[in-house]
Coordinates of C-alpha atoms in Angstrom, one line a residue:
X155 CA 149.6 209.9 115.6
X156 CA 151.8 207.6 117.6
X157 CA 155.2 206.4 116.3
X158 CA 157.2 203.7 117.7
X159 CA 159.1 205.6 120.8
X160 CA 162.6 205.0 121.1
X161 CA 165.2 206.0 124.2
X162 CA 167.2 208.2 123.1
X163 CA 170.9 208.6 123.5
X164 CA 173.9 211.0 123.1
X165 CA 177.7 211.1 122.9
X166 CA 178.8 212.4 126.5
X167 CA 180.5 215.7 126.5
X168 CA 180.9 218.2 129.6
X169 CA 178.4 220.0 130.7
X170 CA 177.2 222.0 133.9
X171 CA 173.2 222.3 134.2
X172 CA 172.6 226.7 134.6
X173 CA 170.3 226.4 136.6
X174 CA 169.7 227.5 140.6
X175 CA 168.8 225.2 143.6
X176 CA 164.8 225.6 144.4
X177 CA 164.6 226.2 148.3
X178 CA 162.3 224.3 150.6
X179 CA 163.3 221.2 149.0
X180 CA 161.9 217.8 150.6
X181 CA 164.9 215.6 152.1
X182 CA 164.4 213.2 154.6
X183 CA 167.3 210.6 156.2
X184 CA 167.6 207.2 155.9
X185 CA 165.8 205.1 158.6
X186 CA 168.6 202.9 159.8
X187 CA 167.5 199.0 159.5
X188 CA 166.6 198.4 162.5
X189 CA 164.4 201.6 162.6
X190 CA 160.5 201.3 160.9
X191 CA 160.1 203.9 158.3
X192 CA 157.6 206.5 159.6
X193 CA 155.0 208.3 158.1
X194 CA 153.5 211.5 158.8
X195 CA 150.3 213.9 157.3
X196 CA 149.2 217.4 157.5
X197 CA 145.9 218.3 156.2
X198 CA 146.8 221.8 156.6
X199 CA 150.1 222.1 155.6
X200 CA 151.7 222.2 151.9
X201 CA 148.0 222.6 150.5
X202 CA 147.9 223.3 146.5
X203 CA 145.9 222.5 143.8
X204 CA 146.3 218.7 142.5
X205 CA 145.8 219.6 138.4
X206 CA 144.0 216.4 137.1
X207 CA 146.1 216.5 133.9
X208 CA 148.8 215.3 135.0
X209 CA 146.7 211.8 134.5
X210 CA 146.9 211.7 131.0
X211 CA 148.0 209.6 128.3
X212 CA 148.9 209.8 124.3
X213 CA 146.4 207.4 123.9
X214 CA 144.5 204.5 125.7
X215 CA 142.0 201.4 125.2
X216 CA 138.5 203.2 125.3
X217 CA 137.1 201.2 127.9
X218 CA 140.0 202.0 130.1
X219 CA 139.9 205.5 129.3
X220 CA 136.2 205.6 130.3
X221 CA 137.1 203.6 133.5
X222 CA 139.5 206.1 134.7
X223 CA 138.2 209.1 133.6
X224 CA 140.9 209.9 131.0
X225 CA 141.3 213.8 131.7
X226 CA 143.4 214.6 128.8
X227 CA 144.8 212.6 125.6
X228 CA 147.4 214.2 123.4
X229 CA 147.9 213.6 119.5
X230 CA 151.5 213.5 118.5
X231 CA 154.2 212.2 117.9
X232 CA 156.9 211.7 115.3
X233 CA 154.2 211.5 112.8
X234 CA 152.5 214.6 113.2
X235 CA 155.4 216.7 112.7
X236 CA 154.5 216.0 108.7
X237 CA 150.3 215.3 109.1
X238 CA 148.3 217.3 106.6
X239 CA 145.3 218.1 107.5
X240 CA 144.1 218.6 104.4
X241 CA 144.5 215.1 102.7
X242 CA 145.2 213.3 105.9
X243 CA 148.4 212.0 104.8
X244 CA 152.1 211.9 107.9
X245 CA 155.1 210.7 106.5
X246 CA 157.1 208.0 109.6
X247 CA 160.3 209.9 109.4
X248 CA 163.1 207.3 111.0
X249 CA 160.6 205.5 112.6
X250 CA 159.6 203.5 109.3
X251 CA 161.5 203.9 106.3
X252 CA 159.8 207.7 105.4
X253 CA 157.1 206.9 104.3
X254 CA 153.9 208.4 103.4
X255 CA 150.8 207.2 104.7
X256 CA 147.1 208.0 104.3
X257 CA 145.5 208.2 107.5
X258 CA 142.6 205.8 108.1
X259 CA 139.2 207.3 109.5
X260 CA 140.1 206.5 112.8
X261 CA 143.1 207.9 112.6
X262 CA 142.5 211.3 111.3
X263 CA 143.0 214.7 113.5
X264 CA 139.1 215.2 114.0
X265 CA 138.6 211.5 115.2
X266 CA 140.7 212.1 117.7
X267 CA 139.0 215.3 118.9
X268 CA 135.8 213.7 118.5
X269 CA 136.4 210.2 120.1
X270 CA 138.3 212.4 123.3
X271 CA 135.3 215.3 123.0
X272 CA 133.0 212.0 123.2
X273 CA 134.1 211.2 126.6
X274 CA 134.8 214.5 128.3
X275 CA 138.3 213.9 127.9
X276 CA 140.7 217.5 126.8
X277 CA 142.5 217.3 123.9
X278 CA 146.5 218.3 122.8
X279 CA 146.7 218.7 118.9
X280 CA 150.3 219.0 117.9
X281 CA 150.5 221.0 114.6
X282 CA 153.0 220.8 112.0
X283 CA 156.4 223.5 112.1
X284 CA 159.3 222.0 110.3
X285 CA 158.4 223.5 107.0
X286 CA 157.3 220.5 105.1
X287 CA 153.5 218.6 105.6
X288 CA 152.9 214.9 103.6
X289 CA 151.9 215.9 99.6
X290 CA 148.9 214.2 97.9
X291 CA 149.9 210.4 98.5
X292 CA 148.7 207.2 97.4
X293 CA 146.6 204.8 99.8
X294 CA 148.6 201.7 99.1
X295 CA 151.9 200.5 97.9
X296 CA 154.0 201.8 96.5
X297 CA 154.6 204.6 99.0
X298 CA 156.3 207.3 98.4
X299 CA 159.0 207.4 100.1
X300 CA 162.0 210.3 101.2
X301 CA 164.8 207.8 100.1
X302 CA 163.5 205.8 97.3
X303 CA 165.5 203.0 95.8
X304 CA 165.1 204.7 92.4
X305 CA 167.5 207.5 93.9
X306 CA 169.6 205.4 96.3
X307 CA 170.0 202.1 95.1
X308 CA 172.6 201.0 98.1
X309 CA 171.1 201.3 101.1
X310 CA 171.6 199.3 104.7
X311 CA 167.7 198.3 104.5
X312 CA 164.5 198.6 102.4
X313 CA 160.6 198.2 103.1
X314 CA 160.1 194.2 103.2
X315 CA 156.6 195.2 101.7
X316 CA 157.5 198.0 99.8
X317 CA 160.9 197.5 98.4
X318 CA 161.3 201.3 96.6
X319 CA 161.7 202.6 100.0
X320 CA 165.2 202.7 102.0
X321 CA 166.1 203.3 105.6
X322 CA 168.1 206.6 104.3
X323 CA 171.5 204.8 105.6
X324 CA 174.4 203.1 104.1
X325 CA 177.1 201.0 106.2
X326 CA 175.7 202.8 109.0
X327 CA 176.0 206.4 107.8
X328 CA 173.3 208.9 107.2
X329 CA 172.8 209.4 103.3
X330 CA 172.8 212.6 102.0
X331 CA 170.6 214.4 99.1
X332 CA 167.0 213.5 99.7
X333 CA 164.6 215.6 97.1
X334 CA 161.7 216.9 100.0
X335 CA 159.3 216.9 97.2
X336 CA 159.7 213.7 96.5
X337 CA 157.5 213.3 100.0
X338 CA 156.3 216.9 100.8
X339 CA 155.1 219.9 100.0
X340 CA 156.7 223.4 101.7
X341 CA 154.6 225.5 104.4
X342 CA 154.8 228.4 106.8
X343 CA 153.0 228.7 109.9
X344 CA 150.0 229.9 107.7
X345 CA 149.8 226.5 107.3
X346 CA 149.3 225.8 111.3
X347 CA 146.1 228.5 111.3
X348 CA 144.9 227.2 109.1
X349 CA 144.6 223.8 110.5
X350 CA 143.4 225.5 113.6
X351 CA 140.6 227.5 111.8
X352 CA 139.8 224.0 110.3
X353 CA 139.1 222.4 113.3
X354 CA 137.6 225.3 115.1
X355 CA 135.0 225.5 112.1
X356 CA 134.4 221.5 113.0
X357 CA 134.1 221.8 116.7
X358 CA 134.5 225.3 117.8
X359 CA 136.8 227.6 119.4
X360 CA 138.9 226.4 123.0
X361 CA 136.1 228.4 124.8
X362 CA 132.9 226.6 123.4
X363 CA 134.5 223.5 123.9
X364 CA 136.6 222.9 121.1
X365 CA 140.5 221.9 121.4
X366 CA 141.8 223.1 124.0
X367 CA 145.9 223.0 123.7
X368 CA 148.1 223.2 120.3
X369 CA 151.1 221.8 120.7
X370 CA 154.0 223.7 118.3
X371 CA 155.3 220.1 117.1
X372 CA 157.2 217.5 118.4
X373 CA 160.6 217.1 119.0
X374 CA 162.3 219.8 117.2
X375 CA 166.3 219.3 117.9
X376 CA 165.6 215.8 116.3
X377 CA 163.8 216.7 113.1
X378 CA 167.7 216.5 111.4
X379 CA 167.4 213.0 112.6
X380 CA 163.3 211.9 112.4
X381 CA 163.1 214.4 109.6
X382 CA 166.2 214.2 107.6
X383 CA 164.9 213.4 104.5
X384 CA 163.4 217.2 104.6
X385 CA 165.0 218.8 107.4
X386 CA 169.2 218.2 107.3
X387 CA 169.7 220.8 108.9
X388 CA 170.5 220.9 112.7
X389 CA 167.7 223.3 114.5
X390 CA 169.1 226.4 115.9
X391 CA 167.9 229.1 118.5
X392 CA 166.9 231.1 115.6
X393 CA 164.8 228.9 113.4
X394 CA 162.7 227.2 116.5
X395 CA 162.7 230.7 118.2
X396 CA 161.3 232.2 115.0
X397 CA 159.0 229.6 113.8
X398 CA 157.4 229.3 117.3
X399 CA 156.2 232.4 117.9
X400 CA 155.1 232.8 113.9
X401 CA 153.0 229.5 114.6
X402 CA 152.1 230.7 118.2
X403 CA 150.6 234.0 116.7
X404 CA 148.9 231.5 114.0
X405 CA 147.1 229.9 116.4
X406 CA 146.1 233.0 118.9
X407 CA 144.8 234.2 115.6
X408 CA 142.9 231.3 114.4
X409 CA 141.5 230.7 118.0
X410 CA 142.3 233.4 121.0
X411 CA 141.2 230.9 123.5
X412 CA 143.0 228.5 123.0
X413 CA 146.2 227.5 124.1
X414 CA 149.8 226.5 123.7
X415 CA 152.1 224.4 124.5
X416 CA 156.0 224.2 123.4
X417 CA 158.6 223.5 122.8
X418 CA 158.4 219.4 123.7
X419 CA 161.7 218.6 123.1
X420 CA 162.9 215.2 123.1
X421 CA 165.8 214.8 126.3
X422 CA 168.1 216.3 128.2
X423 CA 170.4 217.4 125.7
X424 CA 167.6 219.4 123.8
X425 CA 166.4 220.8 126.6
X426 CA 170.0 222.7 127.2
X427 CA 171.4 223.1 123.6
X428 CA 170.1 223.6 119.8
X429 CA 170.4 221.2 117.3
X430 CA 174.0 223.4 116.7
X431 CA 175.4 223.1 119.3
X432 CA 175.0 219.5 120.5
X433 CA 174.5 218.5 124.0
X434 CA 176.0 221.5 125.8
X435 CA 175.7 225.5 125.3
X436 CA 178.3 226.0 122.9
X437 CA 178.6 228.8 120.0
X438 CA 175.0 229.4 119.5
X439 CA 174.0 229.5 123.1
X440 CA 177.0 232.4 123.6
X441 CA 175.1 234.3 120.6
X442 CA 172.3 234.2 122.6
X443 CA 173.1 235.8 125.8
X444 CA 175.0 232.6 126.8
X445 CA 170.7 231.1 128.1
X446 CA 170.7 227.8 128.0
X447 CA 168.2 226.2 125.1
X448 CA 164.8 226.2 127.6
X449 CA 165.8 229.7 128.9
X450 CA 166.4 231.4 125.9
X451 CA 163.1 230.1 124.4
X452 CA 161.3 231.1 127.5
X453 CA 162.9 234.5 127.3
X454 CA 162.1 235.0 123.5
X455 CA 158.3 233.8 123.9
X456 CA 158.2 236.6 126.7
X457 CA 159.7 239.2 124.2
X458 CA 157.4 238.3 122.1
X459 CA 154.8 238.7 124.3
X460 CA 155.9 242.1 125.8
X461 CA 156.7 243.1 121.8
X462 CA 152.5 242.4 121.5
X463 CA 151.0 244.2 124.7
X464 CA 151.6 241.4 126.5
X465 CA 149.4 239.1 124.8
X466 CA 150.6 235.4 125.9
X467 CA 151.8 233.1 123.4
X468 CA 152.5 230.4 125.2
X469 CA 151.0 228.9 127.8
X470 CA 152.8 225.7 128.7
X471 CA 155.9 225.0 128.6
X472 CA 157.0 221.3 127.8
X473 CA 159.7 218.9 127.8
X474 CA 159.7 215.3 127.2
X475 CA 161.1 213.1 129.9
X476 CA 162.4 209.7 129.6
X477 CA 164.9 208.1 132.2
X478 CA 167.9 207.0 130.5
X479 CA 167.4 203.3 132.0
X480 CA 166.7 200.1 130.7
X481 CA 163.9 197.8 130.6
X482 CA 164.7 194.9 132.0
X483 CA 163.6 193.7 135.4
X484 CA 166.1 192.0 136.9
X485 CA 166.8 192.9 140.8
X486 CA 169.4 195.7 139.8
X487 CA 167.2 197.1 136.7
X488 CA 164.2 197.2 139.1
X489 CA 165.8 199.1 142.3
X490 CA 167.7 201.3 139.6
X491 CA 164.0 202.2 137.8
X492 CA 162.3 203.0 141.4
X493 CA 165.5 205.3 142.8
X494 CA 165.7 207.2 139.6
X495 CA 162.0 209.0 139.9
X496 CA 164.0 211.0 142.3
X497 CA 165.9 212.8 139.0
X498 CA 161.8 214.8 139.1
X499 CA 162.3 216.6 142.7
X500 CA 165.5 215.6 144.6
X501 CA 168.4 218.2 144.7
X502 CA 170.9 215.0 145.8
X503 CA 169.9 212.5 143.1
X504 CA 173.5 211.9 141.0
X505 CA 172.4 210.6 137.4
X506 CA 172.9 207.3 137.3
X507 CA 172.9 207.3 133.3
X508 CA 175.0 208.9 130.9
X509 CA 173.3 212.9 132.2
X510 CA 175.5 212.2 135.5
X511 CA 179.5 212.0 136.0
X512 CA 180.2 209.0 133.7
X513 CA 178.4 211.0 131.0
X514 CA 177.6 214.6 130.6
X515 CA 178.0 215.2 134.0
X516 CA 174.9 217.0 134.9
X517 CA 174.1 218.2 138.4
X518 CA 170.5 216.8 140.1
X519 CA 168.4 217.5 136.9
X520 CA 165.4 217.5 139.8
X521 CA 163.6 218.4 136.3
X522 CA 160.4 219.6 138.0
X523 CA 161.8 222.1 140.0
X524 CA 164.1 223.2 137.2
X525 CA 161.7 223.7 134.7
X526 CA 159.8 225.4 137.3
X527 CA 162.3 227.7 138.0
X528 CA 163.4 228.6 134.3
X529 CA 159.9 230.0 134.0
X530 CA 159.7 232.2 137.4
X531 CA 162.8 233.8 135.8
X532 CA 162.3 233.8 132.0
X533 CA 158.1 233.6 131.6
X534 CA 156.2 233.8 134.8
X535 CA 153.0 232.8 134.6
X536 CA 153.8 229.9 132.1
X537 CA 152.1 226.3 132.8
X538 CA 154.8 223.2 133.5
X539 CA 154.4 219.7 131.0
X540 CA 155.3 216.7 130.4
X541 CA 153.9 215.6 127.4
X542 CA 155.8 212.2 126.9
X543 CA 157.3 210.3 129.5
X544 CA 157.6 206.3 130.3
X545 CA 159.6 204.6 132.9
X546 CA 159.1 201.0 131.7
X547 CA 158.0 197.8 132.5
X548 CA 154.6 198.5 132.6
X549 CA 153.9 194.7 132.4
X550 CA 155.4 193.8 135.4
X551 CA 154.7 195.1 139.3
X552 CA 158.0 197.0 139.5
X553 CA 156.8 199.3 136.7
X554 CA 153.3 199.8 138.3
X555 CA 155.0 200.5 141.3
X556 CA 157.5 203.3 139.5
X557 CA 153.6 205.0 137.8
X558 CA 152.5 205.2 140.8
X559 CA 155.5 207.2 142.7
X560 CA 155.5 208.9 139.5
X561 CA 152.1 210.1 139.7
X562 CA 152.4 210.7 143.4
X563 CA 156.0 213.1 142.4
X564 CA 153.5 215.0 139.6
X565 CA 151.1 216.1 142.3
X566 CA 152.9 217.0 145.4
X567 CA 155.6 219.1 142.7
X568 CA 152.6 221.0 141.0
X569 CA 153.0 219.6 137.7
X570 CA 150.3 221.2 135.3
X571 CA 149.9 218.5 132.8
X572 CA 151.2 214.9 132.0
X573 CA 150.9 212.4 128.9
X574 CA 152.5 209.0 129.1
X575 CA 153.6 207.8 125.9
X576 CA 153.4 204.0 125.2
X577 CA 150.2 203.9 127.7
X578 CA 149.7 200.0 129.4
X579 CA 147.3 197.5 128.3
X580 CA 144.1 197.4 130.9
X581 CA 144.7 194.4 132.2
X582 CA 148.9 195.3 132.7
X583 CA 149.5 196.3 136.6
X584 CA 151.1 199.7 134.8
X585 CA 147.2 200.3 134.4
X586 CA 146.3 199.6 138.0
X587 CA 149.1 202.6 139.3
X588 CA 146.6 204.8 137.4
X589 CA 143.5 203.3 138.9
X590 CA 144.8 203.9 142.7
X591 CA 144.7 207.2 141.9
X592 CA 141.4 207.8 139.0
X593 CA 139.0 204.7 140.4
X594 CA 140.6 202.7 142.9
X595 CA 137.2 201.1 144.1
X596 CA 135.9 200.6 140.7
X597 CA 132.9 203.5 141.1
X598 CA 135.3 206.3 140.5
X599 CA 136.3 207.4 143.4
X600 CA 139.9 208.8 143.2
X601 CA 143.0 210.3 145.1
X602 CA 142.6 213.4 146.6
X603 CA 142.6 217.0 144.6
X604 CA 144.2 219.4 146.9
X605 CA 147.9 217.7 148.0
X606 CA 148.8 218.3 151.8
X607 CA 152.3 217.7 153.3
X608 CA 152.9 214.2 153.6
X609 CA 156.5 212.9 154.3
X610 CA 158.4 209.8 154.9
X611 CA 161.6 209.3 156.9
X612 CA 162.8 207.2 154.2
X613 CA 161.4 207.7 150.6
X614 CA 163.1 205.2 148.7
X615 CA 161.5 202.6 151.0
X616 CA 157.8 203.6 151.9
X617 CA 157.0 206.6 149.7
X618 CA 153.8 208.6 150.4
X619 CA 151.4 211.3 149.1
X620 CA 149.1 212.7 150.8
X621 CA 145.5 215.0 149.1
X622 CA 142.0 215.8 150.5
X623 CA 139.4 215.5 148.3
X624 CA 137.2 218.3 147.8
X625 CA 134.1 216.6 147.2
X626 CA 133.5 215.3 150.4
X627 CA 136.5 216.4 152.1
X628 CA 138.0 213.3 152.9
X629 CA 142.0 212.6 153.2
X630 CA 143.6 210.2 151.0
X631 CA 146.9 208.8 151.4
X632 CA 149.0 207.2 149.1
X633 CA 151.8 204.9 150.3
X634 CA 154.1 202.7 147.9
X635 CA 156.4 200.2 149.2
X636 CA 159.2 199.8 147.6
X637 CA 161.0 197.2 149.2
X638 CA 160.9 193.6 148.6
X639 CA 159.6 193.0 151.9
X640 CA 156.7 193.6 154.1
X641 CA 156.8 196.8 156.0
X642 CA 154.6 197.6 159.6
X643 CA 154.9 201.4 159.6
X644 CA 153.0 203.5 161.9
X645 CA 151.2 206.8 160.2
X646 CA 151.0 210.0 162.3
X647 CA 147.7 212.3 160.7
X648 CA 147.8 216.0 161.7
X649 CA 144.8 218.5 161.9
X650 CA 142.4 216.5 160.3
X651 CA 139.0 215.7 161.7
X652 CA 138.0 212.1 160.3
X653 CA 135.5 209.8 161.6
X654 CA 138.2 207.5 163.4
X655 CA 138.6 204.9 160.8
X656 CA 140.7 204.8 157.4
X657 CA 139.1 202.5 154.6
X658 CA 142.6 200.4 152.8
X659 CA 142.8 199.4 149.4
X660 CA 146.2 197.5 148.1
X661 CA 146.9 196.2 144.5
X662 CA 150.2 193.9 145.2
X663 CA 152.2 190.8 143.5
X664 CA 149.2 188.8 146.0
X665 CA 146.6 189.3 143.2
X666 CA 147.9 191.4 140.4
X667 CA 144.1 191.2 138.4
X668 CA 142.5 193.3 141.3
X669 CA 142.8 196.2 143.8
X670 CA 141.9 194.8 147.2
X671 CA 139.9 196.5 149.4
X672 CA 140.8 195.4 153.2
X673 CA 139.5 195.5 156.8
X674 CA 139.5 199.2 157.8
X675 CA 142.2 200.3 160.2
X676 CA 141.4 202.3 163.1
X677 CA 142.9 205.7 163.5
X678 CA 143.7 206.5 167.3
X679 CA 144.8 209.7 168.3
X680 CA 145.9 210.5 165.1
X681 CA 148.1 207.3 164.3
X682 CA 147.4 204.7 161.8
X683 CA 149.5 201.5 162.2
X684 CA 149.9 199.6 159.5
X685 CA 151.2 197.2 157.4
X686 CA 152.1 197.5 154.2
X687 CA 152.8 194.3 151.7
X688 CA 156.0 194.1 149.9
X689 CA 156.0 195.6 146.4
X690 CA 152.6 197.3 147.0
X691 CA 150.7 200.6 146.5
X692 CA 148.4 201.2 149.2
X693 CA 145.3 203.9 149.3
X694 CA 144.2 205.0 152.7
X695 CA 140.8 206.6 152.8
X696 CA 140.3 208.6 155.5
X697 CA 136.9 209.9 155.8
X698 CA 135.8 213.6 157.3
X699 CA 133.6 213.4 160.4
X700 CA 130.1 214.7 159.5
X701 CA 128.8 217.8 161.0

């Protein structure tokens, strides 16, 4: 159910983030210039659980999903917010002129599950909660449409191949009056069990293999916007409060194993204020115990929860995340897209976008954390998601070299589970960050599953991750240079009994078709010196001694 993605933007207003610093935060200083950037790993220290979700995608090439093991896809999307189940039919939304359109074979809910089942990969359904699913449609033009010419004759654009159907806007301004019905039929969160009782009667419950995760739709705050044509209505605390745990129950009904993930909103602003109040806590936040947006929905799925014995409702929480950045790749575009992974984990990251003081004025989002800390205090116990993010420039190096930090932040903060919307084309070097870590030696051997400490003295030039890998124990360590130069950088490895050498492997702007693997390095005394080529990601392998 993908729809085109686009960034998404709002009016700055003033706004101070509720939300309390995370301690044992990772900082290191600036190596001067003169000074090498140093490395350092400890096999015993900093040890959690690497979740291998946080590898997924909305959707990717078959082959290259087989090639990396894709762990878990997700179905959603603008266009699911509408998909009926029944007759297969999404409306676009905003995204394309409202229209209704009949899902092919290969584009229906149950080939997804089966095509993801297929090849071992987990699945995320997002079901319908606006209110309104696609009605009985037909499979060619003329569509129907949520702002039909035959209603609005003046409109800003129209379909070029199905000229009944508007863009909903005239000189620039949101029109007014859409008939739902024209499009849609009305539903409850009935609706959503039974969708899940559908596709647990296909392919059986969560337990027995059958979806694993709902998602409770996509992108509420912006159904007013995606949705308008059904949904005017800004969202507030009350309607997505109330409609997600009516769904959640739906599902836990349908299929007690399974579970669910919400609420998946769409930015920064939705993830601190309803659809009400805007982009800050305003009237409808202070009627709510003054909780920001993400807290008070944390704190009402808990209620709900402790209301029901204590039966869990929701199991991940999610938030979309895109950087508000462009996607260019000039020099300046490219250093601003690798500094601003920071905005995931670092407490002394400014916003360079319109979140920080030229906008909104946000503190360090360091959105991890955050997130991570809303749901100690609100819902502990609740799984952390990202369910659409996408720094850019996936076609270029820059970008691969921005996945691959990305992927590297995801681990080391504990992220649970991770979907990039807008996934790269095999052959792009977006698609290579995602090989270092799921088959970086084209046999399938990957990054490490258990994440150790592994610091840098300067981040933003040589950042590194380190993991041991449970199958055979072996230490892998992940090093991206940043820098448009090359960098000789010595590695110190702590309580770690390898064999004395570290196998390389390098994808750089030397041969962007290929990972490379190199001469083994020796490891002496626990130091690996290295050097690392400009613009590269780097794997060292560093095998266990055998008993």
């Amino acid at each position: 159910m993908n729809a085109q993605r686009r960034r998404k933007v709002r009016a700055a207003t003033t706004l101070g983030l509720a939300v309390s610093l995370v301690a044992g935060v990772l900082t290191a200083q600036p190596a001067s210039a003169a000074t090498a950037v140093t490395l350092s790993v400890d096999a015993s220290a900093a040890r959690h659980a690497i979740s291998p979700d946080i590898y997924g995608m909305n959707g990717a090439e078959a082959a290259f999903a087989a090639e990396i093991g894709l762990p878990v896809a997700r179905w959603g999307g603008n266009a699911s917010t509408r998909y009926n189940f029944k007759n297969h039919t999404y409306n676009t939304g905003s995204d394309w002129y409202f229209e209704n359109i009949v899902a092919g074979p290969d584009n229906t809910v149950e080939s997804f599950v089966t095509t993801n089942r297929n090849r071992g990969t987990r699945q995320v359904v997002t079901v319908p909660m606006s209110g309104w699913v696609a009605k009985d449609s037909p499979g060619a033009h003329p569509f129907a449409c949520g702002f039909p010419a035959t209603r609005f004759p003046a409109q800003d654009g129209f379909d070029q191949w199905d000229a009944n159907c508007g863009n909903g806007k005239l000189n620039g301004t949101n029109l007014t009056g859409a008939v739902p019905t024209d499009t849609s039929i009305p539903v409850d969160a009935s609706f959503a069990g039974e969708m899940v009782s559908h596709l647990v009667s296909q392919f059986g419950p969560a337990a027995r293999g059958g979806v694993p995760i709902y998602e409770l739709d996509n992108e509420p705050v912006l159904w007013n916007a995606t949705h308008r044509d059904v949904h005017p209505d800004a969202v507030s605390y009350d309607e997505l409060g109330g409609k997600s745990t009516a769904t959640a129950a739906a599902i836990k009904t349908a299929d007690p194993s399974a579970a669910v993930l919400g609420p998946s909103g769409w930015g920064y602003c939705e993830w601190v204020a309803s659809g009400l109040d805007g982009c800050a806590p305003g009237a409808d936040a202070a009627a709510h115990g003054g909780l920001n947006f993400s807290q008070w929905y944390l704190k009402n799925m808990k209620d709900f929860s402790n209301a029901h014995g204590g039966k869990r409702f929701l199991n991940y929480f999610d938030q979309h995340y895109y950087p508000q950045i462009g996607g260019g790749t000039d020099p300046d575009a490219n250093a601003l897209r690798l500094r601003s992974t920071r905005s995931l984990w670092d407490p002394t990251y400014v916003e360079e976008s319109w979140i920080g003081p030229g906008g909104v004025n946000a503190p360090p989002l360091q959105f991890i954390r955050t997130m991570k800390a809303w749901v100690a205090q609100y819902y502990p116990g609740t799984k952390v998601a990202i369910t659409e993010y996408n720094w850019g420039a996936l076609n270029d190096i820059n970008g691969a070299l921005t996945e691959a930090d990305v992927l590297g932040i995801f681990g080391r903060e504990g992220l649970d589970l991770a979907t990039m919307w807008g996934e790269p084309q095999p052959a792009q070097p977006g698609a290579y960050a995602f090989r270092m870590y799921r088959n970086y030696d084209g046999a399938g051997s990957r990054f490490g599953d258990v994440s150790v400490s592994a610091v840098s003295s300067d981040q933003g030039q040589l950042a590194v991750y380190g993991a041991q890998r449970l199958c055979d124990n072996a230490l892998t360590v992940m090093v991206v240079n940043k820098t448009g130069s090359d960098q000789a950088s010595p590695l110190s490895v702590a309580r770690f009994n390898g064999n004395g050498t570290a196998q390389r492997f390098t994808y750089s702007p030397a041969d962007l078709n290929t990972i490379v693997h190199g001469d083994d390095l020796a490891v002496h005394r626990g130091r690996i010196d290295a050097t690392y080529p400009a613009n590269s990601i780097t794997l060292l392998v560093l095998p266990a001694r055998r008993r």
